[in-house]
Backbone as a printed PyTorch tensor [residue, N CA C, xyz], in Angstrom:
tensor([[[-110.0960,  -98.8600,  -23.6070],
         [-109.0730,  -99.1280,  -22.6120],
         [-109.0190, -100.6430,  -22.3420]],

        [[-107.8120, -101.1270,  -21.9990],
         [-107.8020, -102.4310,  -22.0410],
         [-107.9860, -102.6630,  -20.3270]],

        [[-108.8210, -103.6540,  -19.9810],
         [-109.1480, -104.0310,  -18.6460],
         [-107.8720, -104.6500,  -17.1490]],

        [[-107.6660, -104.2080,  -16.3560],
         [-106.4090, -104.3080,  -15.9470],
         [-106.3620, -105.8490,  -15.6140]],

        [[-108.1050, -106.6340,  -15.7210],
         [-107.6200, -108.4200,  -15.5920],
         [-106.8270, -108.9600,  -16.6870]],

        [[-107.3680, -108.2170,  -17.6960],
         [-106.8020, -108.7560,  -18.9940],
         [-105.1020, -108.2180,  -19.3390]],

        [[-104.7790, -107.2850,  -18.7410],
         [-103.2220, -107.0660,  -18.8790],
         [-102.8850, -107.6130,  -17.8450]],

        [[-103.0530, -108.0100,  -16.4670],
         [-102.1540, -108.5770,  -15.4850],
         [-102.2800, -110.5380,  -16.5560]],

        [[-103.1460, -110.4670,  -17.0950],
         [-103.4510, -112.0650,  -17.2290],
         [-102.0590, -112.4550,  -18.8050]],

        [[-102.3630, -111.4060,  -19.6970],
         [-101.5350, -111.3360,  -20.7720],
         [ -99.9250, -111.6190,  -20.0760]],

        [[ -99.4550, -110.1330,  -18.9620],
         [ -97.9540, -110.7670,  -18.5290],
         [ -98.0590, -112.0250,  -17.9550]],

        [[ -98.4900, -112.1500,  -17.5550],
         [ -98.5240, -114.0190,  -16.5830],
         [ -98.3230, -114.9690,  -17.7950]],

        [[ -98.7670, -114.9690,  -18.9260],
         [ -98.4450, -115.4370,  -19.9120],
         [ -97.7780, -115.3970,  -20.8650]],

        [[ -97.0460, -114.4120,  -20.8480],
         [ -96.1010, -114.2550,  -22.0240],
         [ -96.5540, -112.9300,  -22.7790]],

        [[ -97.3270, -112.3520,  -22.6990],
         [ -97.9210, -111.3480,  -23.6900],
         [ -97.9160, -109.6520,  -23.3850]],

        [[ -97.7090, -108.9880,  -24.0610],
         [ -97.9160, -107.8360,  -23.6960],
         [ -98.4250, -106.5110,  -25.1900]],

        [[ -99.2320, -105.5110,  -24.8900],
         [-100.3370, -105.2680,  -26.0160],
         [ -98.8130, -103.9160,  -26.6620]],

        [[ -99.4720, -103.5850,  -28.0470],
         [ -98.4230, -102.5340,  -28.2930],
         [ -99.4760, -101.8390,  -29.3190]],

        [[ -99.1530, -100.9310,  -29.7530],
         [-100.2290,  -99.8040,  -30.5160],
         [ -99.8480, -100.0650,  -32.0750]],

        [[ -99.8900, -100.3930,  -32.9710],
         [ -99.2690, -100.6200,  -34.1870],
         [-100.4310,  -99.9340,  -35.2900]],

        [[-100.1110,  -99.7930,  -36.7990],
         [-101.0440,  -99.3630,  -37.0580],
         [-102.5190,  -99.5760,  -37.5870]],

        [[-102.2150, -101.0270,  -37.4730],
         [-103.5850, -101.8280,  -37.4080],
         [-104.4860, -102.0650,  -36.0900]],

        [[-104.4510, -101.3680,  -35.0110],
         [-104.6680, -101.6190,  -34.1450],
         [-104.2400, -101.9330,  -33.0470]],

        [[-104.3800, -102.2250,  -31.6260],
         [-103.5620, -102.8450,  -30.6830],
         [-103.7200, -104.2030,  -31.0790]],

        [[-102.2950, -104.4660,  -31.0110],
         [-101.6050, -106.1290,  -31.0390],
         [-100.8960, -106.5750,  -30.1520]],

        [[-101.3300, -107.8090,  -29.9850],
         [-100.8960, -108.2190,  -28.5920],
         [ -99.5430, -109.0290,  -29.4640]],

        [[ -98.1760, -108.7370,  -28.4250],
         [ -96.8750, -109.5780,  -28.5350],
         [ -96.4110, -110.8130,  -27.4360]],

        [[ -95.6730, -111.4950,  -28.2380],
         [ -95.4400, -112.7840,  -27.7450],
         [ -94.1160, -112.9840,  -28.3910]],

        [[ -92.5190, -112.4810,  -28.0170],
         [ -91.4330, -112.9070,  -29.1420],
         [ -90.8720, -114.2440,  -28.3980]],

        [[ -90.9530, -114.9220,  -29.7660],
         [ -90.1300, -116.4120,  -29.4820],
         [ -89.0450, -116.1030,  -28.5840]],

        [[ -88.2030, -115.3090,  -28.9200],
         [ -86.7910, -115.0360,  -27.6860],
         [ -87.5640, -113.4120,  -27.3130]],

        [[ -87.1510, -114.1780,  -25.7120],
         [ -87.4420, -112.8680,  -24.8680],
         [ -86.3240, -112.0380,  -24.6340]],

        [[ -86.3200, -111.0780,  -24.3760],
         [ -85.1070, -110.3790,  -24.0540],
         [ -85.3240, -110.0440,  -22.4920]],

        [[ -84.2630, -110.6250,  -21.5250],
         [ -84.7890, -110.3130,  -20.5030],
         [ -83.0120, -109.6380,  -19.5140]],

        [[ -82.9980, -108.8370,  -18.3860],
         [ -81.7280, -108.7670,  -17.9410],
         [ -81.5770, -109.5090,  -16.1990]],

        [[ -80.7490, -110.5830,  -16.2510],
         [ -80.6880, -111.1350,  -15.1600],
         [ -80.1090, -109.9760,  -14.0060]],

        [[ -80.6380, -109.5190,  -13.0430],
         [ -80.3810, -108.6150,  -11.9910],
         [ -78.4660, -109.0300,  -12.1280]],

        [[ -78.2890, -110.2510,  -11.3900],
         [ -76.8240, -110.3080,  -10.8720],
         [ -76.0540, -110.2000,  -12.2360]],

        [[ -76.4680, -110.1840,  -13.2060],
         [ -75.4620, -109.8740,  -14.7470],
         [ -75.2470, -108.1470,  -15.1480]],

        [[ -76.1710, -107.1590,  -14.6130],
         [ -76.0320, -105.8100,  -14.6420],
         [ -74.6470, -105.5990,  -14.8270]],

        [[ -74.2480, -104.9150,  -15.5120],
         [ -73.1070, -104.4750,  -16.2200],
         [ -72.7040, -103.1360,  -16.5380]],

        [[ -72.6190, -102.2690,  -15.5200],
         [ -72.1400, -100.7190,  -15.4320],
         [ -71.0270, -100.3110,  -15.3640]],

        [[ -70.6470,  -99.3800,  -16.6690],
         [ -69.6160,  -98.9380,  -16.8450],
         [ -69.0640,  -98.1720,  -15.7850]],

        [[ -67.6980,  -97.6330,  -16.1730],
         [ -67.3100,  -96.6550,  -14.4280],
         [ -67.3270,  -95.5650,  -14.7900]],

        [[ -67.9130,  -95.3340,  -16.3750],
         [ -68.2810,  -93.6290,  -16.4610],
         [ -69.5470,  -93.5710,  -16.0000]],

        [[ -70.4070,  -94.5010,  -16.3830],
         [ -71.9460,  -94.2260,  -15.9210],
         [ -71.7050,  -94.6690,  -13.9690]],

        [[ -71.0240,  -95.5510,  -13.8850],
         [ -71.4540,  -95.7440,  -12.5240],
         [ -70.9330,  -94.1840,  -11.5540]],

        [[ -69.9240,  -93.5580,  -12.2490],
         [ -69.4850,  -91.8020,  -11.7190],
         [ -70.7020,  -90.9530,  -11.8740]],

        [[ -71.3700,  -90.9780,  -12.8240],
         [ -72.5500,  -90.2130,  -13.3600],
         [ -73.7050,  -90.5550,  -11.6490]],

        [[ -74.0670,  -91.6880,  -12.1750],
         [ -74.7030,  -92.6440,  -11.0680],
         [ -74.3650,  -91.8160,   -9.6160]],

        [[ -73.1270,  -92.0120,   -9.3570],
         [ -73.0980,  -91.6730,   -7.9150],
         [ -72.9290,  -90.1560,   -7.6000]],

        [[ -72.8380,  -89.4730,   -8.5490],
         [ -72.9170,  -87.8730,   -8.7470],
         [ -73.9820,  -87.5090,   -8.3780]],

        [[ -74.1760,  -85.6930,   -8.4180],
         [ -75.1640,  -85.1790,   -7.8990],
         [ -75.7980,  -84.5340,   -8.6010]],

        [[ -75.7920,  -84.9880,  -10.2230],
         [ -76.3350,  -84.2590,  -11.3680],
         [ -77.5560,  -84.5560,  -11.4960]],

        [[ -78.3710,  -85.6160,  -10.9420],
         [ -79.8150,  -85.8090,  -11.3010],
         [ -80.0590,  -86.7570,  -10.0270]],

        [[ -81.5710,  -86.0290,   -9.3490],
         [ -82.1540,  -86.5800,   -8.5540],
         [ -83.0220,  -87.2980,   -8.9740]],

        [[ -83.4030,  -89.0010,   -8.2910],
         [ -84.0560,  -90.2510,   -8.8030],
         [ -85.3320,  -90.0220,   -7.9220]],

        [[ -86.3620,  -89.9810,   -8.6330],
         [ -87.7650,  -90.4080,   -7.5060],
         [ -88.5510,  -91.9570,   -8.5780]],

        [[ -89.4350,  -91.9110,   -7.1800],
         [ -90.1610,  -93.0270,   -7.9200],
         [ -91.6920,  -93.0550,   -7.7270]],

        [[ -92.3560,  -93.5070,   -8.6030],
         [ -93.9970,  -93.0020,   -8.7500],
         [ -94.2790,  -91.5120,   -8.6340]],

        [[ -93.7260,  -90.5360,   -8.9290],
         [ -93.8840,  -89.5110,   -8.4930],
         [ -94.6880,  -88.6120,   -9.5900]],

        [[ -94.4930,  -89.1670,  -11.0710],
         [ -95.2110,  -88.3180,  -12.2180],
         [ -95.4790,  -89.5420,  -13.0390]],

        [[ -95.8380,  -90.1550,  -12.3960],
         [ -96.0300,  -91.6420,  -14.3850],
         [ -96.3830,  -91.2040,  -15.2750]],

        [[ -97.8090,  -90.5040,  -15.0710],
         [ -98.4850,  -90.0230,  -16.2480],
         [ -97.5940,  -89.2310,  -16.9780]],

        [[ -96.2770,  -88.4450,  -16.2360],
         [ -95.6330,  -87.7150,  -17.7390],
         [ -94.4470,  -88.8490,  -17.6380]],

        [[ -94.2340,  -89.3100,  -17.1680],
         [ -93.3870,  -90.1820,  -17.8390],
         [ -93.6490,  -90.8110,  -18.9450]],

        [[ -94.7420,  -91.6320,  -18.8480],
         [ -95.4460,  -92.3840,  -19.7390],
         [ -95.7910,  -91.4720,  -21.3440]],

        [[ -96.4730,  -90.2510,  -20.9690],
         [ -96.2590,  -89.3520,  -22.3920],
         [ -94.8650,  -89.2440,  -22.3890]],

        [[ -94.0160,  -88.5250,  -21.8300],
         [ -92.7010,  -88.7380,  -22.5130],
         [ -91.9970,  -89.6230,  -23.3650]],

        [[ -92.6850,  -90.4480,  -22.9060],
         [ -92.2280,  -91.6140,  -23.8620],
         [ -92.7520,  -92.3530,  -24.9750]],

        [[ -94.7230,  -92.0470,  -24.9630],
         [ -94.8350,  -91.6880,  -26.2860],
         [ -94.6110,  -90.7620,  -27.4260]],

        [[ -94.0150,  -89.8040,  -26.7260],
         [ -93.7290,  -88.8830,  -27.5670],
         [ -92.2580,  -88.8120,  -28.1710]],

        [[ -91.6040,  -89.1940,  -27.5540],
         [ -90.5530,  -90.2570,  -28.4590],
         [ -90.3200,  -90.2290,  -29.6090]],

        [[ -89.2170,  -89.2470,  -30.3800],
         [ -89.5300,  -89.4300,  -31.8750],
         [ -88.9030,  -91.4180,  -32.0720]],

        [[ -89.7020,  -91.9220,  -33.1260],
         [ -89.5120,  -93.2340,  -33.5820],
         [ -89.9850,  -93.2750,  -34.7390]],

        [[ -89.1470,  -94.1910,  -35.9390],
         [ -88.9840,  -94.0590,  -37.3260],
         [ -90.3020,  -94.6110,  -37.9990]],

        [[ -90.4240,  -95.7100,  -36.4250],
         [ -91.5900,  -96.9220,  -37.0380],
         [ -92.9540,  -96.7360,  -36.5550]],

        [[ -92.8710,  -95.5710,  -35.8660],
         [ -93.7500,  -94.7270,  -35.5730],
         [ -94.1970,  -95.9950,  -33.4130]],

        [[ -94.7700,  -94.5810,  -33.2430],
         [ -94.6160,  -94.6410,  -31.8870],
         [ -95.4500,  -96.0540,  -31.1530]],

        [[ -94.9860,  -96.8890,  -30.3250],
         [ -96.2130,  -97.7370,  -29.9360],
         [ -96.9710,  -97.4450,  -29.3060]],

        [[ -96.9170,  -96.2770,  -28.4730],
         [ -98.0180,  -95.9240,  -27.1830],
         [ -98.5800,  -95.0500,  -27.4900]],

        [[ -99.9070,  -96.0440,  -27.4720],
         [-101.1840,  -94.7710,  -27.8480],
         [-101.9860,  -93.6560,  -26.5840]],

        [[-102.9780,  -93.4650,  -27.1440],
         [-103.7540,  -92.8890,  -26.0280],
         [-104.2120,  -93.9120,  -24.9880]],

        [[-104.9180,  -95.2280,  -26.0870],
         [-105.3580,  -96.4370,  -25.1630],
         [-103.5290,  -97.0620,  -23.9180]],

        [[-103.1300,  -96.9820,  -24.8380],
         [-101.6370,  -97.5280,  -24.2050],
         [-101.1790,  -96.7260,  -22.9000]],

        [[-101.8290,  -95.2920,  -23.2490],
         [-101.4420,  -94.7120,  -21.6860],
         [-102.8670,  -94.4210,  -20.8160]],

        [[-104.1830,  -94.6400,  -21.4260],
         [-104.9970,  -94.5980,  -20.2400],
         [-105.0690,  -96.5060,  -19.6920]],

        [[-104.7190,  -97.2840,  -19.9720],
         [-104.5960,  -98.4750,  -19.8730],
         [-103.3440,  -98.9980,  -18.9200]],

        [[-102.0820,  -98.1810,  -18.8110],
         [-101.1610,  -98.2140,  -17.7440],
         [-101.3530,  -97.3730,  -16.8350]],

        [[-102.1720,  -96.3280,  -17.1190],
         [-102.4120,  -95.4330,  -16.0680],
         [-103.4870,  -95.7560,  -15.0820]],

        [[-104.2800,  -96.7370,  -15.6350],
         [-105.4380,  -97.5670,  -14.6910],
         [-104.4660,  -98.7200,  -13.6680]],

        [[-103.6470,  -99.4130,  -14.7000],
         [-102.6870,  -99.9920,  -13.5180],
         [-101.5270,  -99.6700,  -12.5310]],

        [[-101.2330,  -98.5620,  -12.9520],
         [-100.8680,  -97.6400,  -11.9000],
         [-101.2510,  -97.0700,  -10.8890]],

        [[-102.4940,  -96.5670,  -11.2640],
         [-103.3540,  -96.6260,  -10.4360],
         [-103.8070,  -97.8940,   -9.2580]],

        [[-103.6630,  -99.0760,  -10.1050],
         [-104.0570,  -99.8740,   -9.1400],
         [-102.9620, -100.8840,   -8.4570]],

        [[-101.9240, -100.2190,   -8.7400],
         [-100.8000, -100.4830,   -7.9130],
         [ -99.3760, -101.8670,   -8.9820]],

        [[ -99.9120, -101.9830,  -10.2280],
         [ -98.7910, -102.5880,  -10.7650],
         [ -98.1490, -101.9910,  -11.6250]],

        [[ -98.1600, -100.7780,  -11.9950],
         [ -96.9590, -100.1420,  -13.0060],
         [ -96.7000,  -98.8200,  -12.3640]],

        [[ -95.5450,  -99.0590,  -12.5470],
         [ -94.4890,  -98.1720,  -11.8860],
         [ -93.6330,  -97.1270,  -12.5430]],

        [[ -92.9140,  -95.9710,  -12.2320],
         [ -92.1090,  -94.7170,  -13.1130],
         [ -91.0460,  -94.7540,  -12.2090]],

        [[ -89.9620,  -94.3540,  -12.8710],
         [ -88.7760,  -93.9360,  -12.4990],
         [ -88.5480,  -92.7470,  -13.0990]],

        [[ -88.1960,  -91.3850,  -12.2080],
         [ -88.3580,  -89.8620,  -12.8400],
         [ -87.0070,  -90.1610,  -12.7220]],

        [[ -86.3250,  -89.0310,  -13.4030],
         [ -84.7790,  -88.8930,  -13.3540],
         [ -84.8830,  -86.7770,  -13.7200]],

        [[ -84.7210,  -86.3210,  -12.5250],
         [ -84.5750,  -85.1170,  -12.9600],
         [ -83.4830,  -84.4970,  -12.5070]],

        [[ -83.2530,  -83.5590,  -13.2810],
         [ -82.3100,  -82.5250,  -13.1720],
         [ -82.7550,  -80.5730,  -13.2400]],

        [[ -82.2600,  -80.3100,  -11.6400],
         [ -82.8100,  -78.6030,  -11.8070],
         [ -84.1040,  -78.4420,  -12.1230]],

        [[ -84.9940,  -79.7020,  -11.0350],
         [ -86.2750,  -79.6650,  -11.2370],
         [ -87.0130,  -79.7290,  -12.6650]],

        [[ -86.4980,  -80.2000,  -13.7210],
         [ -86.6350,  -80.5930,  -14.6850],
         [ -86.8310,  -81.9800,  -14.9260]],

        [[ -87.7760,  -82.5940,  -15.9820],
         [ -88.0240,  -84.1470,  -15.6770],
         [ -86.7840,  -84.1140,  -16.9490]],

        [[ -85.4560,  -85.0570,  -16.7110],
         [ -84.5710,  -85.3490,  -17.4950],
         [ -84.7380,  -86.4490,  -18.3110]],

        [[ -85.1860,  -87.3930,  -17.8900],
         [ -85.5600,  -88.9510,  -18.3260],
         [ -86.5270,  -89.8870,  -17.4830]],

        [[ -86.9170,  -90.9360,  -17.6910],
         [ -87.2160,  -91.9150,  -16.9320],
         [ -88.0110,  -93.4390,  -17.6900]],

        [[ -88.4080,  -93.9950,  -16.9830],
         [ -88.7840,  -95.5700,  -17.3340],
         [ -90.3100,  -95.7270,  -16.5450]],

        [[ -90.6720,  -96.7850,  -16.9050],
         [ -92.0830,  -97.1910,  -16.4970],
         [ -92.2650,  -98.4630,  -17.0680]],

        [[ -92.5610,  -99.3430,  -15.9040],
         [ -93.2180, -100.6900,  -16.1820],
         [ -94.3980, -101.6960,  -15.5110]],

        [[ -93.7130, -102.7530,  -15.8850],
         [ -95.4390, -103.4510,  -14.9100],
         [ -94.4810, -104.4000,  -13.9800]],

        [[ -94.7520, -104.5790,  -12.4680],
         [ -94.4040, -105.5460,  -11.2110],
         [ -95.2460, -106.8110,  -11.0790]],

        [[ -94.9840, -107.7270,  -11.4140],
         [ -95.6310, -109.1180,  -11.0490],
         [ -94.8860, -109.9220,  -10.6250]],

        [[ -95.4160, -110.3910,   -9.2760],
         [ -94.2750, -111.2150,   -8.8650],
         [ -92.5420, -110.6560,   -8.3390]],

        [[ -91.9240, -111.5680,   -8.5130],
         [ -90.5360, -111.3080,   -8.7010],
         [ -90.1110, -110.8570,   -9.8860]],

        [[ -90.9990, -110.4860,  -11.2580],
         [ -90.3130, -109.7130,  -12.0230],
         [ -90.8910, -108.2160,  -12.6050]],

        [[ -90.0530, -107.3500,  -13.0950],
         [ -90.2720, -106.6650,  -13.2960],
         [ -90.5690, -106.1770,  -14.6580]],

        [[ -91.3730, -105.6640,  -15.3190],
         [ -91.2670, -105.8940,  -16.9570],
         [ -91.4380, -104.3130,  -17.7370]],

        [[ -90.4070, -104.4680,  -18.2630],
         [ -89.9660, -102.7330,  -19.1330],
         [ -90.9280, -102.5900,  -19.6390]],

        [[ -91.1780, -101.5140,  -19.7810],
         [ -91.8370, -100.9460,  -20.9330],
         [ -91.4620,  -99.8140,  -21.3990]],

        [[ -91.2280,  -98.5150,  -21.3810],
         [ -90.4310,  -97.4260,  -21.9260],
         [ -89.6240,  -97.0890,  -20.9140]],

        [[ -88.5080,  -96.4870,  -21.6550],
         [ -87.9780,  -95.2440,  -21.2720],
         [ -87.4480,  -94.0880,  -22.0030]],

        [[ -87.2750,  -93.2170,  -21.4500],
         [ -87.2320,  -91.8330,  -22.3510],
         [ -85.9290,  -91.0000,  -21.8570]],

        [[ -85.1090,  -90.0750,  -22.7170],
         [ -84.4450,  -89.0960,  -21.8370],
         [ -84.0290,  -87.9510,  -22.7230]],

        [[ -84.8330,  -87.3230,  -22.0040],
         [ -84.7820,  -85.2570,  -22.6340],
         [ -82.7640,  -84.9360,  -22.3290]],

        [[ -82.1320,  -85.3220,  -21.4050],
         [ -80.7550,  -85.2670,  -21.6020],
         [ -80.0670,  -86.6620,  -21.0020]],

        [[ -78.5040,  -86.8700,  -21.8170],
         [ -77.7180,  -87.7810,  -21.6320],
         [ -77.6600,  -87.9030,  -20.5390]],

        [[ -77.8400,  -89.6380,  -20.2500],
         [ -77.2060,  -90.2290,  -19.6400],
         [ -78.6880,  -90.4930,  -18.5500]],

        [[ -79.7200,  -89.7160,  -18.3430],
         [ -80.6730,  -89.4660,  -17.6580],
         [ -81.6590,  -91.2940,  -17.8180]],

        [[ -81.4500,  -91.9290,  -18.8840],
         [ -82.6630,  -92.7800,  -18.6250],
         [ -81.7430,  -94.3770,  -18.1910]],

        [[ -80.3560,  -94.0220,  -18.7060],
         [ -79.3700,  -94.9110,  -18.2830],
         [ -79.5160,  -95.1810,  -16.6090]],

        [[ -79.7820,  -93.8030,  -15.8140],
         [ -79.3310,  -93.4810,  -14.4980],
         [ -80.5280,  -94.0150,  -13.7710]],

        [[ -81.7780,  -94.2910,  -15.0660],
         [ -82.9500,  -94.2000,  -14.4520],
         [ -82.7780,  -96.2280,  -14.3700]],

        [[ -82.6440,  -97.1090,  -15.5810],
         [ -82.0180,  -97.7930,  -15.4950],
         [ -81.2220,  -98.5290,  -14.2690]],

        [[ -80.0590,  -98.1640,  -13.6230],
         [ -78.9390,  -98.4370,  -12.8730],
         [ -80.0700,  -98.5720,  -11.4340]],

        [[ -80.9030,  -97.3270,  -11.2070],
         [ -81.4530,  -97.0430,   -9.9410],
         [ -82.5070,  -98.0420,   -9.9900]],

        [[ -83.3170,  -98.5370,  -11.3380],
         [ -84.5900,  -99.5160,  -11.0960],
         [ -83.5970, -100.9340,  -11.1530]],

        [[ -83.0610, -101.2210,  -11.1260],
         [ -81.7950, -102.5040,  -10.8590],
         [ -81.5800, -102.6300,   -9.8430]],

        [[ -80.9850, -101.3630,   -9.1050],
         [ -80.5430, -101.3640,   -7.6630],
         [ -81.9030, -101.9210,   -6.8420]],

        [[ -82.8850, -101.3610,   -7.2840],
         [ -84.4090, -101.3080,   -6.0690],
         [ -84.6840, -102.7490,   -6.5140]],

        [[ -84.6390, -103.5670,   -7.6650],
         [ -85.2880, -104.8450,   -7.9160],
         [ -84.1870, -105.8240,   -6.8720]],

        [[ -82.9710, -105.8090,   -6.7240],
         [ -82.0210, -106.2080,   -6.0380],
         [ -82.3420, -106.0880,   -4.8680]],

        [[ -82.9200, -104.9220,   -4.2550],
         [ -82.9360, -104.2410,   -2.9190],
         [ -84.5700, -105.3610,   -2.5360]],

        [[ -85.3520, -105.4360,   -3.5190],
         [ -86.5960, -106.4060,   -3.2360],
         [ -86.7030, -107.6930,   -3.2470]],

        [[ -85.0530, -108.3850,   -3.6930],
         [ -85.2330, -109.6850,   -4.2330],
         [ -85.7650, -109.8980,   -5.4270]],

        [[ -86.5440, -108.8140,   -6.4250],
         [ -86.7920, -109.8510,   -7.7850],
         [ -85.4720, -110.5770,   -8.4690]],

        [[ -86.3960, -111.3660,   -9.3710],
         [ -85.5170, -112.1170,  -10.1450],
         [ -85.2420, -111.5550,  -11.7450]],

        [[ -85.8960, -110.8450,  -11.9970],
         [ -85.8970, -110.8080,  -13.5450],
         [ -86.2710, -109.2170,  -13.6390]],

        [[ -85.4250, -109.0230,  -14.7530],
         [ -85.8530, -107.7980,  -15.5780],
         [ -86.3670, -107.9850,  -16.7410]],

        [[ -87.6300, -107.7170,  -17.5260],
         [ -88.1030, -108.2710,  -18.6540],
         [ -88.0650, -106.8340,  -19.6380]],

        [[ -87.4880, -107.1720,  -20.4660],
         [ -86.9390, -106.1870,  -21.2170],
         [ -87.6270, -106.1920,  -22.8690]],

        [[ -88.6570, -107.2080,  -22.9560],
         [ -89.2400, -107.2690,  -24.6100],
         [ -88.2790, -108.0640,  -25.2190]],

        [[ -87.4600, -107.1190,  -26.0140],
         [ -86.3420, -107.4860,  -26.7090],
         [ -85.5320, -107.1040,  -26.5450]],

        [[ -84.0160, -107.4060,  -27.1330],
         [ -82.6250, -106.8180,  -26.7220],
         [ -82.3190, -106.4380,  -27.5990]],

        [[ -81.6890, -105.1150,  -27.1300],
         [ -81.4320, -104.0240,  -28.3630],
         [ -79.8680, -104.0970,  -28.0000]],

        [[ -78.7980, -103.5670,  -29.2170],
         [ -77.6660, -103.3360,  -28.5740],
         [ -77.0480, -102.1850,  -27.6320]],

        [[ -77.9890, -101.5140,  -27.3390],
         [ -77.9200, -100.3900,  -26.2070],
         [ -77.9960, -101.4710,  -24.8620]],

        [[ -79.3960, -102.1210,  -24.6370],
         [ -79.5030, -103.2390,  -23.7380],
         [ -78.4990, -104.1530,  -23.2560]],

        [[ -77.6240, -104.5920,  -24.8930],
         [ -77.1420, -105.9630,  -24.2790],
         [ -75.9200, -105.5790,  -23.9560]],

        [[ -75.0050, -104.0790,  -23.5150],
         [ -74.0180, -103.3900,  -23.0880],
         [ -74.6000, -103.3820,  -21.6360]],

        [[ -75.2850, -103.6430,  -21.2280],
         [ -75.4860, -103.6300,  -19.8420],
         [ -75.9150, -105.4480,  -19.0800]],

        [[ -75.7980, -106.4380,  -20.3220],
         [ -75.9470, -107.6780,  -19.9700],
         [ -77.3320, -108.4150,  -20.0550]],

        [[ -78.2470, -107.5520,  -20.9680],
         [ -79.4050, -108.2810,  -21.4050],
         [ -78.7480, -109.1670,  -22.3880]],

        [[ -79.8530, -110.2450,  -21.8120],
         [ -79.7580, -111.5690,  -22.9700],
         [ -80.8700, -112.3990,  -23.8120]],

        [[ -81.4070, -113.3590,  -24.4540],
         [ -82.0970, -113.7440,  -24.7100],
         [ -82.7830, -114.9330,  -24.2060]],

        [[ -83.7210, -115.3520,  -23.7730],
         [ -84.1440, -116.9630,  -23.6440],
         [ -85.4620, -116.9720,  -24.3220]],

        [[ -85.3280, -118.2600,  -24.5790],
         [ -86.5520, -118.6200,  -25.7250],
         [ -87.8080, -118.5050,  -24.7830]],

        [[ -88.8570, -118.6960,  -25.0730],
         [ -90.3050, -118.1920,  -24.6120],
         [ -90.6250, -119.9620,  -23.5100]]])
């Protein structure tokens, strides 16, 4: 398990660990992908979804399955989150810096997200969604609450083109 000085010390610096198949490797991308809060960019089908009554939002309420949900994730390049990857966020969760966003529906976990809080920013790390539209919603609602706290930043790894439809961008490291 990785020590929670050594992951709060890695984000403060630029770094964050990922499961690959040589081992855990710690990342550092020249361009960050990050989403400026006031640039959020919601469509008016998702923002209808959003204000609907199809899925109720909690928060901290299940990490630990969030967090498997989202290793379990089918992915081509095979999954980054290991066992170490989730008893290692689950220690900082525990100790109060990583956070879940559930997104359920009919008491069902539909989707959600999980990351790490330092400071004024907030920094992604998965999200998952068993049905449409569920991790988008999960998304919109962890935006609203970083707004609602004053952070400044959403740290997003990299920008995918799913991401940059909602106004993620890049800045160099």
């Amino acid at each position: 398990m990785i020590p929670i000085n050594t992951l709060i010390g890695a984000y403060c610096t630029g770094y964050f660990p990922m499961a690959t198949t040589e081992g855990l490797t710690w990342f550092s991308p020249r361009y960050r992908g990050v989403l400026p809060l006031d640039a959020f960019h919601l469509s008016r089908r998702l923002a209808r979804v959003v204000r609907g009554d199809r899925f109720e939002v909690t928060v901290n309420r299940d990490f630990r399955r969030v967090i498997a949900a989202c290793a379990s994730r089918p992915d081509d390049a095979g999954n980054w989150i290991d066992a170490e990857i989730i008893g290692s966020y689950s220690a900082l969760h525990d100790a109060g810096f990583a956070h879940s966003l559930e997104v359920w529906r009919e008491g069902s976990l539909a989707g959600g997200l999980y990351g790490v809080s330092l400071g004024g920013v907030f920094f992604g790390e998965s999200m998952f969604h068993a049905e449409t539209d569920a991790s988008k919603v999960a998304l919109c609602w962890l935006v609203d609450r970083l707004r609602d706290r004053k952070y400044r930043l959403l740290d997003l790894q990299w920008v995918t083109p799913h991401l940059a439809r909602f106004g993620a961008i890049e800045l160099s490291r």
